[in-house]
Short mmCIF file of C-alpha atoms in Angstrom, two decimals:
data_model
loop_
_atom_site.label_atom_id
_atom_site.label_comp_id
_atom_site.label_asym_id
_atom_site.label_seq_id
_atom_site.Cartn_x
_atom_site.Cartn_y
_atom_site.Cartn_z
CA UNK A 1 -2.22 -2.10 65.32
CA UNK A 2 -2.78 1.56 65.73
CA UNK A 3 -1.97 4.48 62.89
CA UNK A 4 -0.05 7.43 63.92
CA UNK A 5 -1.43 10.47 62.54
CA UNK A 6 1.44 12.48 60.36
CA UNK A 7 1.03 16.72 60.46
CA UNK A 8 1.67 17.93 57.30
CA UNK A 9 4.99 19.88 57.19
CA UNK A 10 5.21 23.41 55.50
CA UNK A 11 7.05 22.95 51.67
CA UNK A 12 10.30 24.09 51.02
CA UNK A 13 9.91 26.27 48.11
CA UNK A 14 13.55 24.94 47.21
CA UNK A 15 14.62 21.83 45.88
CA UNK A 16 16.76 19.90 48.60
CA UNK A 17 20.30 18.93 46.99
CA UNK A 18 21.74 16.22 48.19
CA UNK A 19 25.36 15.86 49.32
CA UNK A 20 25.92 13.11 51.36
CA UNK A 21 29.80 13.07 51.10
CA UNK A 22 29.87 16.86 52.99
CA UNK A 23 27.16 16.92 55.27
CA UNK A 24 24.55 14.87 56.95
CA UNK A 25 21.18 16.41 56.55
CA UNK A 26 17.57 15.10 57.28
CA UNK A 27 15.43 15.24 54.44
CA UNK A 28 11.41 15.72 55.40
CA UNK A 29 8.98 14.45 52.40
CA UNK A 30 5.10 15.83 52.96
CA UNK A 31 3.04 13.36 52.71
CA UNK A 32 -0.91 14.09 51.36
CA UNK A 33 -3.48 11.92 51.46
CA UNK A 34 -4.64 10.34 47.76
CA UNK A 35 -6.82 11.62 45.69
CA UNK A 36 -10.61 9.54 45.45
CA UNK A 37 -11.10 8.22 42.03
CA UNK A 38 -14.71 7.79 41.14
CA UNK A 39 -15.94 3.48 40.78
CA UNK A 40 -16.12 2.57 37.53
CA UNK A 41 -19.76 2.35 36.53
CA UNK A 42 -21.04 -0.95 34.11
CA UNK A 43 -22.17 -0.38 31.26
CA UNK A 44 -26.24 -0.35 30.24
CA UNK A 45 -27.25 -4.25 29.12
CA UNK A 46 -28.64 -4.36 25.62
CA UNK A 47 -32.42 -4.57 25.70
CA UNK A 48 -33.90 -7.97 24.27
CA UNK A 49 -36.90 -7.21 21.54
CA UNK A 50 -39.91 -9.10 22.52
CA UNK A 51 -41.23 -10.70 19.42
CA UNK A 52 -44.73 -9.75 17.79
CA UNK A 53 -46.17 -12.73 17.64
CA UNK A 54 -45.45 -15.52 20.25
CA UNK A 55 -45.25 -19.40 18.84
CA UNK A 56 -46.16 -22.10 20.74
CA UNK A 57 -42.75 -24.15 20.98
CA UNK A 58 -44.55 -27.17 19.48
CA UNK A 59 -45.51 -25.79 16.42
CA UNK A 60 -43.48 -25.14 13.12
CA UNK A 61 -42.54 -21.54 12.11
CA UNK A 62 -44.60 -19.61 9.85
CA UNK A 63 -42.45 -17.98 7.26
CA UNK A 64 -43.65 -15.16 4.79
CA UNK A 65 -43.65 -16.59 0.86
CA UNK A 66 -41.74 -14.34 -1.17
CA UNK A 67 -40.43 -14.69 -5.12
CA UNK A 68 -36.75 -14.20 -5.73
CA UNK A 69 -35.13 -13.35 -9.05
CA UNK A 70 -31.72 -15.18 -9.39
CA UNK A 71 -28.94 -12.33 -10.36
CA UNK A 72 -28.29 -11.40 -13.86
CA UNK A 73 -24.86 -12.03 -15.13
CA UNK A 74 -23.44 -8.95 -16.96
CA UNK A 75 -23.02 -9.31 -20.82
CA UNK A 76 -19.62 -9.60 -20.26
CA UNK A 77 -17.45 -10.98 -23.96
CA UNK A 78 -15.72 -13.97 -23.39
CA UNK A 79 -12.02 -14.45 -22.35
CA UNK A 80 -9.76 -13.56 -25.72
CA UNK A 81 -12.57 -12.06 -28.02
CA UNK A 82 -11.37 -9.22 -30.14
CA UNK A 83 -13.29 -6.19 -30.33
CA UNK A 84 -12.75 -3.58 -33.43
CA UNK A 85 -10.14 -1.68 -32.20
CA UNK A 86 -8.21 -5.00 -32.08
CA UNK A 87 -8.04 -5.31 -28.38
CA UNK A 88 -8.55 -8.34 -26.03
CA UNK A 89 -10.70 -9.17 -23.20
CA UNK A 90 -9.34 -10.11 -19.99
CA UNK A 91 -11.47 -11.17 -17.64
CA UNK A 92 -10.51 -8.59 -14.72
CA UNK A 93 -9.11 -6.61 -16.64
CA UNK A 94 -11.19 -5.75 -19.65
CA UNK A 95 -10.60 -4.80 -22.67
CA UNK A 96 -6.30 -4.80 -23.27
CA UNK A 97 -4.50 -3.86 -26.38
CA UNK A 98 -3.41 -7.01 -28.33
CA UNK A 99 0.05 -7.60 -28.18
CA UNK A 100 0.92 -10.52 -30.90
CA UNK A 101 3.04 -12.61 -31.09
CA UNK A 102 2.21 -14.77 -28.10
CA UNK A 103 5.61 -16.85 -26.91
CA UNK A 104 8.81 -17.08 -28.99
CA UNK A 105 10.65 -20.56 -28.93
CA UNK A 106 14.60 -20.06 -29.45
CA UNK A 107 16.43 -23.21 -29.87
CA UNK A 108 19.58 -23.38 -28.15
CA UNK A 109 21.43 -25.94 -29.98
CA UNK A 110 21.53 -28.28 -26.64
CA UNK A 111 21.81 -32.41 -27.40
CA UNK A 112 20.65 -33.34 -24.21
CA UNK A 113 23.43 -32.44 -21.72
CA UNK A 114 21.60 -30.65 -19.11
CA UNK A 115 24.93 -29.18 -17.79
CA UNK A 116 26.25 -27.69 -20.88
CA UNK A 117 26.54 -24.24 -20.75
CA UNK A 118 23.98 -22.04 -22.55
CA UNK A 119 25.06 -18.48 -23.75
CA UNK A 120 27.30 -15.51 -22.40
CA UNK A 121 27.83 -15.01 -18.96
CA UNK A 122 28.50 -10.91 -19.27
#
């Protein structure tokens, strides 16, 4: 199989319209040849540290001794004491103004019929 070599043509500095439905015309496309793109290089491999002191695969590892100090908690109050301003501590959230009260029980009058209606439907 043998490649025919294609001249380039000159451009037309005009943009061809087509009109197939009033005349036949030949249409000539250059053709150039593409553009080389550079290979992708790899990237550099991550160097491997060579450890300072070689051990003998059968003996045990030498570790350093060091003393460690378990954390200290915070003096943090407990959850629900009252401080002098009368506010509460919520753990999270700190210290929160007291709001009373706690819940309110209203009863509704209901003798055990589950589908008796309860209030106004506004």
């Amino acid at each position: 199989m043998s490649v025919a070599e294609i001249t380039p043509q000159p451009t037309i500095s005009e943009t061809p319209i087509l009109q197939p439905e009033k005349e036949k015309k030949n249409v000539e496309v250059p053709i150039t040849q593409p553009a080389k793109t550079p290979k992708p290089t790899q990237p550099p491999k991550p160097k491997v540290k060579a450890s300072t002191k070689p051990q003998s695969p059968a003996s045990t590892p030498a570790y350093e001794e060091k003393t460690t100090q378990p954390n200290k908690q915070k003096d943090e109050p407990k959850a629900g004491a009252k401080n002098n301003d009368g506010k509460v501590y919520v753990p999270g959230f700190g210290w929160v103004e007291d709001q009373g009260g706690g819940t309110q029980v209203v009863e509704t009058g209901n003798n055990g019929d589950l589908n008796k209606q309860v209030g106004d439907m506004d």
